[in-house]
XYZ file of C-alpha atoms in Angstrom:
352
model
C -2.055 13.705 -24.677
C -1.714 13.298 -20.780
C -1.889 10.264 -18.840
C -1.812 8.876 -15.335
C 0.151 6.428 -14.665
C -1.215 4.619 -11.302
C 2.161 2.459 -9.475
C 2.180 -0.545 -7.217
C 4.807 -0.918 -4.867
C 7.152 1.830 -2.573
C 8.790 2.972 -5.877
C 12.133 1.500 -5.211
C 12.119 -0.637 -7.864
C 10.760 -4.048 -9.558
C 7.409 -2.454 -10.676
C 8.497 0.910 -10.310
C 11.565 -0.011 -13.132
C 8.819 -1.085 -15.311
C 6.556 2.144 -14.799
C 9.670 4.303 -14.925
C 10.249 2.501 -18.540
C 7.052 2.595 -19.686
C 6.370 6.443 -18.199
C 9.727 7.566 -20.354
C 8.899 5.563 -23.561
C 5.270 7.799 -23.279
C 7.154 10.720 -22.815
C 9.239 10.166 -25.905
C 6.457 9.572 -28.370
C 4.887 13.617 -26.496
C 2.502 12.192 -23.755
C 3.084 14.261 -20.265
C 2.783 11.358 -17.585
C 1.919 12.198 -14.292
C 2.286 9.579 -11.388
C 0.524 8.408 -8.550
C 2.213 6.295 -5.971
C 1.058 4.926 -2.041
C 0.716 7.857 0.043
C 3.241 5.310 2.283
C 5.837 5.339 -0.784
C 8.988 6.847 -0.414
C 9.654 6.864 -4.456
C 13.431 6.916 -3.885
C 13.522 5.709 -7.902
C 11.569 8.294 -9.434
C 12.692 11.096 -7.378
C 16.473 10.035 -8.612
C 14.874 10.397 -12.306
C 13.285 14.213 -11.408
C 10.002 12.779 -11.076
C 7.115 14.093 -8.291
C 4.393 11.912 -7.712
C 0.741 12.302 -6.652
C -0.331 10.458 -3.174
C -3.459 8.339 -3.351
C -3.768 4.636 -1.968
C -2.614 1.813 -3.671
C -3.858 -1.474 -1.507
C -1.155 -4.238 -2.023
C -2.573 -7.952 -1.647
C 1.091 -9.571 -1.954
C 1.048 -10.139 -5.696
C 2.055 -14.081 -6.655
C 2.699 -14.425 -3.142
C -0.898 -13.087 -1.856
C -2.485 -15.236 0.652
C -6.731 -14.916 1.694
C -5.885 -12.563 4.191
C -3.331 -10.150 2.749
C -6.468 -10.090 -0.296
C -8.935 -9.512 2.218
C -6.989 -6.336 3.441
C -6.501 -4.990 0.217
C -10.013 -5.694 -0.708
C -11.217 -3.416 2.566
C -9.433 -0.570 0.902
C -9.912 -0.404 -2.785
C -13.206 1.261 -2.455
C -11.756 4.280 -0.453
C -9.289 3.617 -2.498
C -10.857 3.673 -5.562
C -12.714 7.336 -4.865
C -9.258 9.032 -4.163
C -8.154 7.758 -7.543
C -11.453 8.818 -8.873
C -10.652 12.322 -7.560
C -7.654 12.780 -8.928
C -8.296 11.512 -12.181
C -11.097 14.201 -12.490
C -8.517 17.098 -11.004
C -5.897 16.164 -13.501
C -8.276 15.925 -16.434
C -5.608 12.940 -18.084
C -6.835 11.665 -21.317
C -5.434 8.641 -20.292
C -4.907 6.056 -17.116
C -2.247 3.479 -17.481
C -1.957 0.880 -13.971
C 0.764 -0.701 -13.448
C 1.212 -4.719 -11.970
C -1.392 -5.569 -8.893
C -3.255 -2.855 -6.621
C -1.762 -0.087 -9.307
C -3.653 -1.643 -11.922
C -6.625 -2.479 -10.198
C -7.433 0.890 -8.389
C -6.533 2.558 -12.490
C -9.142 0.249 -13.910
C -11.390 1.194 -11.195
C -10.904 4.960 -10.865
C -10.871 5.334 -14.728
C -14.278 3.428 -15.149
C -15.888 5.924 -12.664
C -14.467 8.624 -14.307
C -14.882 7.111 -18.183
C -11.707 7.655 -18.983
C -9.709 4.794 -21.246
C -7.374 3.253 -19.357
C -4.417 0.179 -19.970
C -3.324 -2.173 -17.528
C -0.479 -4.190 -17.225
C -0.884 -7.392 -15.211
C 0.708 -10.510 -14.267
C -1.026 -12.120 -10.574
C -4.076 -13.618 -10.326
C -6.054 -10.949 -8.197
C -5.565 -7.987 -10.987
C -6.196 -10.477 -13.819
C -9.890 -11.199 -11.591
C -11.121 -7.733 -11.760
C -8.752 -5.782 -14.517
C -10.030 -7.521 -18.350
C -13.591 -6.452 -16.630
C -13.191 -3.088 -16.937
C -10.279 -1.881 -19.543
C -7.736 -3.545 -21.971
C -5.125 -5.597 -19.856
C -1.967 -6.303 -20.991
C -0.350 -9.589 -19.553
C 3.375 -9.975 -18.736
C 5.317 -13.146 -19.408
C 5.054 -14.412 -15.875
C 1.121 -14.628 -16.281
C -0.508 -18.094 -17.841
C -1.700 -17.024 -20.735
C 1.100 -15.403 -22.343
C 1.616 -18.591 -23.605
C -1.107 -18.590 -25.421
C -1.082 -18.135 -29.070
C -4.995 -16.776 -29.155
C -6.556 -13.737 -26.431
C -9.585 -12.545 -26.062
C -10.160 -9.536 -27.618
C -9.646 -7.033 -24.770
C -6.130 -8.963 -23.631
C -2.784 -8.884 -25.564
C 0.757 -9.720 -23.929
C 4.481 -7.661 -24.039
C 7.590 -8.196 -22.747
C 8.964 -6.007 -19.717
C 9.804 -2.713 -21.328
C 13.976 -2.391 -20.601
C 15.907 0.457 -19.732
C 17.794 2.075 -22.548
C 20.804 1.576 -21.480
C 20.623 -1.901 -20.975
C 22.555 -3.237 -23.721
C 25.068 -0.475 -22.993
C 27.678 -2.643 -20.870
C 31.035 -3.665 -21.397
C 32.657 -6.750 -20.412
C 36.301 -4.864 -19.617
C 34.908 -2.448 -17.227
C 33.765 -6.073 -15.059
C 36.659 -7.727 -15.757
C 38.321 -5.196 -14.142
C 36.062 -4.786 -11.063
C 35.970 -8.684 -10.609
C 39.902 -8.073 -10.873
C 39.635 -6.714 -7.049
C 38.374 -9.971 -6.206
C 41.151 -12.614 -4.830
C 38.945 -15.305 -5.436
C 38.220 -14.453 -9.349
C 40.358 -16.731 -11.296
C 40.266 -14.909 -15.583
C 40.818 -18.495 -16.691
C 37.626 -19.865 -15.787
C 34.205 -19.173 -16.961
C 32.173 -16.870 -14.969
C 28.290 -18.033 -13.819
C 25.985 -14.975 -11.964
C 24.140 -16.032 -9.247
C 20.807 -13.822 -8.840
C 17.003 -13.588 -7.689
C 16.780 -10.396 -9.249
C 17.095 -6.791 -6.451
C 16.534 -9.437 -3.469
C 18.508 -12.068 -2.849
C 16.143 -14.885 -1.654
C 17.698 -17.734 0.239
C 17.078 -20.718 -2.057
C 19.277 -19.042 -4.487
C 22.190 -18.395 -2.017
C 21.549 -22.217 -1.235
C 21.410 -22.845 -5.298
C 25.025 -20.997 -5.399
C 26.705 -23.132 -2.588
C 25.586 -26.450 -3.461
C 27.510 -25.474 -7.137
C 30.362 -24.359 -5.215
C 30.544 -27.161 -2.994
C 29.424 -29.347 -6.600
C 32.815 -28.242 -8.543
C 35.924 -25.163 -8.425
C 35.963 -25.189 -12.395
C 33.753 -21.786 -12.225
C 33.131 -18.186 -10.899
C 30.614 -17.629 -8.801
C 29.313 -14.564 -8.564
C 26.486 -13.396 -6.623
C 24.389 -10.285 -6.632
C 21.536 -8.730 -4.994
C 20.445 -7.639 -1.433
C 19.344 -10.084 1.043
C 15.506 -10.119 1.769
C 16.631 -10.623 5.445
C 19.715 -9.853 7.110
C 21.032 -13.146 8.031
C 21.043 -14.654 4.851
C 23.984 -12.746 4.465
C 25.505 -15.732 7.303
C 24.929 -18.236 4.813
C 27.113 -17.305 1.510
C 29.830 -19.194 1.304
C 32.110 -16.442 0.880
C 35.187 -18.652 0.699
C 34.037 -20.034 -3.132
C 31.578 -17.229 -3.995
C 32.014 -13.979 -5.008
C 29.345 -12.014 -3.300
C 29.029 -8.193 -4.698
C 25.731 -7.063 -3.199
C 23.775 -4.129 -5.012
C 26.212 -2.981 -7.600
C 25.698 -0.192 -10.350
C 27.396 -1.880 -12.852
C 25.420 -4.872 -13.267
C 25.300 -3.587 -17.234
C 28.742 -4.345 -17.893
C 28.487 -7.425 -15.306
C 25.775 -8.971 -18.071
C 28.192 -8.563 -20.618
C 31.204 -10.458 -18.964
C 29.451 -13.624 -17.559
C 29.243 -16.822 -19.596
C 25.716 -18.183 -18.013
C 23.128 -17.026 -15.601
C 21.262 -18.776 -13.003
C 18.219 -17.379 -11.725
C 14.813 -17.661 -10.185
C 11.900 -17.885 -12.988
C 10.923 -14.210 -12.712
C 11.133 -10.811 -13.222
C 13.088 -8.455 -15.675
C 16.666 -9.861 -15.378
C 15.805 -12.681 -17.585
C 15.435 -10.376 -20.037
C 18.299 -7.655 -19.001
C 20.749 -10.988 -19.310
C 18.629 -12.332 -22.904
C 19.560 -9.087 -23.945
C 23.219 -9.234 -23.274
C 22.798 -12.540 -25.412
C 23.660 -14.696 -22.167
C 22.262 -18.674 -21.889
C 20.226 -18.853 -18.624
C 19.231 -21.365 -16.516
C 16.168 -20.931 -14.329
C 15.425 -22.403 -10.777
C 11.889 -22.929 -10.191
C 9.794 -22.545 -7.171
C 12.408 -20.397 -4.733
C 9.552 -17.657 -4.602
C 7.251 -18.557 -2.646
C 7.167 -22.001 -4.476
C 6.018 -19.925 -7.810
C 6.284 -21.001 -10.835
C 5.692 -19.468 -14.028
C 7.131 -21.665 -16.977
C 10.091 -18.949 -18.291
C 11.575 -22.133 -20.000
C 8.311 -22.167 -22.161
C 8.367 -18.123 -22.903
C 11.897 -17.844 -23.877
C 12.122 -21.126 -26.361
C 15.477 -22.223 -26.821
C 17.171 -19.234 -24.613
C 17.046 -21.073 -21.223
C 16.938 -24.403 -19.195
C 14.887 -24.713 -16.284
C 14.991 -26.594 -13.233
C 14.658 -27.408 -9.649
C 16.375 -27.329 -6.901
C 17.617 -30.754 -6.536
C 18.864 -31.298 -10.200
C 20.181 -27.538 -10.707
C 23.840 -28.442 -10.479
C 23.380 -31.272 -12.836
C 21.239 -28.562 -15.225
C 24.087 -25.794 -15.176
C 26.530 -28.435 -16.453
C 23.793 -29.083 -19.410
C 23.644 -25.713 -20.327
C 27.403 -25.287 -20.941
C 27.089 -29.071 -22.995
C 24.413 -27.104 -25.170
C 25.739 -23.625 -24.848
C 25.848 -22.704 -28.677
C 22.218 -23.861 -28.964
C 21.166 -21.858 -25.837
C 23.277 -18.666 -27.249
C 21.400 -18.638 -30.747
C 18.151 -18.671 -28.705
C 19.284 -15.657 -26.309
C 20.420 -13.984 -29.486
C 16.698 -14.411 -31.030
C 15.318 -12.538 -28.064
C 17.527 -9.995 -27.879
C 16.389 -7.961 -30.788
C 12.999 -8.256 -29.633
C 13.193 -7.322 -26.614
C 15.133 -3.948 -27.170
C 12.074 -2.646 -29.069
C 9.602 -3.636 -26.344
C 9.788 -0.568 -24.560
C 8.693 1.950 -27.644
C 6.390 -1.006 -29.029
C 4.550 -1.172 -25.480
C 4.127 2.515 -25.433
C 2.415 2.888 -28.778
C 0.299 0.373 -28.022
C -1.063 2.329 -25.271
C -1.317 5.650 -27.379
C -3.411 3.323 -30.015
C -5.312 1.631 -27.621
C -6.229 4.221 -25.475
C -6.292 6.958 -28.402
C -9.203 4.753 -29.909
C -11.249 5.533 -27.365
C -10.872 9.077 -26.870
């Protein structure tokens, strides 16, 4: 079998990680995935991973954060849109289309329908959940409504992210002796990660130095690169440990003793698996908020803003609770990724 797998996004990461998962899980069970990014994308993730990529146009409306006139803009385009994807659908003759989060799964559904090809989508905002159930099988992500829901509609089913393999591969000695380098890291004390995910959005720097200024009984470690430059002015760098992008955030996930962070994205689930208690902040992107606390039952608190200090201190009062929950998920979520992928095959095998 051959499929297409159609990728919001510049390829840099958040949805490319998850099409990057889901394209190697494919490849694993003998699919041949080709890919088909924004002619604007510079793919710097899937060309480190030996990948080429097919330019078409993949309209971007903003996902959660889309406002009426970033969806108007992306609405002008998914037509033209649409017929490129159309074409090279037809050129590649792929048995398959899989479109992944936002305009990626909306210009799939689209250019597989013209082209009758079956075709899976993975969604999670409220624009590709409009037009995607329409046209092929959707598959929601945690951070959508109804993943919550015990009974879909026929043509809808949920997953977790798909994880990289390596994920559960860390080791807490190789941080302990990176955070070793660190004159503020004291071994005695627990150690609590700081993170929005890739970006580092300002409510969570904020998040980190009200604990700091809160109580010294902790590490604080921060990761992630600012989504402007001069957030970077407003870490407290004299009671937080701030380590930017780091390639060891594996064994990082391993060492720490809790995790705060915003109520999105794969992390949860990298730091679940790692068997880490979380608590979540709600509402620091773009005043989202998706419910984690009621995904993950038992694995995480959440909060907001104003009673987060009081929250983390909560968490560590019910930490062997919270630990049996993370430990729950963990197991699960390590066979997402192969799961995810023969669902596809099934789904879109059906209708061949």
């Amino acid at each position: 079998m051959r499929g297409l797998i159609v990728v919001t996004g510049r390829g840099l990461g958040g949805d490319a990680v998850v099409a990057l998962n889901v394209i190697e899980a494919l490849e694993e069970k003998g699919v041949e995935c080709e890919i088909a990014l924004d002619e604007e994308a510079p793919g710097l993730l899937f060309k480190k991973h030996g990948y080429s990529w097919h330019k078409i146009t993949v309209p971007m409306a903003g996902g959660h954060a889309a406002t009426k006139a970033s969806s108007a803009k992306a609405a002008l385009r998914t037509l033209s849109a649409a017929l490129k994807a159309r074409k090279l659908i037809k050129k590649l003759d792929v048995d398959f289309v899989v479109g992944v989060i936002g305009g990626g799964s909306v210009i799939a559904s689209l250019g597989a329908k013209l082209n009758r090809k079956p075709c899976v989508t993975l969604c999670c905002t409220p624009l590709d959940m409009k037009v995607c159930p329409r046209l092929n099988h959707t598959i929601i992500l945690p951070e959508y409504y109804m993943f919550k829901e015990d009974v879909l509609p026929e043509n809808i089913s949920k997953t977790f992210y798909p994880l990289d393999d390596d994920v559960d591969s860390g080791d807490s000695a190789v941080a302990l002796e990176k955070l070793k380098e660190y004159p503020l890291f004291d071994e005695n004390k627990k150690t609590i990660l700081f993170s929005s995910g890739s970006s580092l959005f300002k409510g969570i720097i904020e998040a980190a130095n009200n604990f700091a200024e809160f109580t010294d009984d902790y590490n604080i470690v921060m990761i992630g690169y600012p989504l402007q430059d001069e957030f970077l002015d407003l870490i407290n760098e004299d009671k937080i440990i701030y380590l930017g992008f780091i390639d060891w955030l594996n064994h990082l996930n391993k060492f720490i003793d809790l995790a705060v962070l915003t109520d999105d994205g794969v992390i949860i689930e990298e730091i679940l698996v790692s068997e880490v208690p979380i608590v979540t902040i709600t509402k620091i992107k773009w005043g989202r908020y998706h419910n984690m606390e009621g995904v993950f039952k038992g694995a995480l608190m959440e909060t907001d803003m104003e009673h987060a200090n009081e929250t983390v201190l909560q968490a560590f009062e019910n930490y062997d609770s919270l630990k049996e929950g993370a430990d729950h998920y963990a197991k699960i979520l390590l066979e997402t990724k192969s799961n995810l992928a023969q669902k596809i095959i099934d789904i879109c095998g059906n209708k061949l």
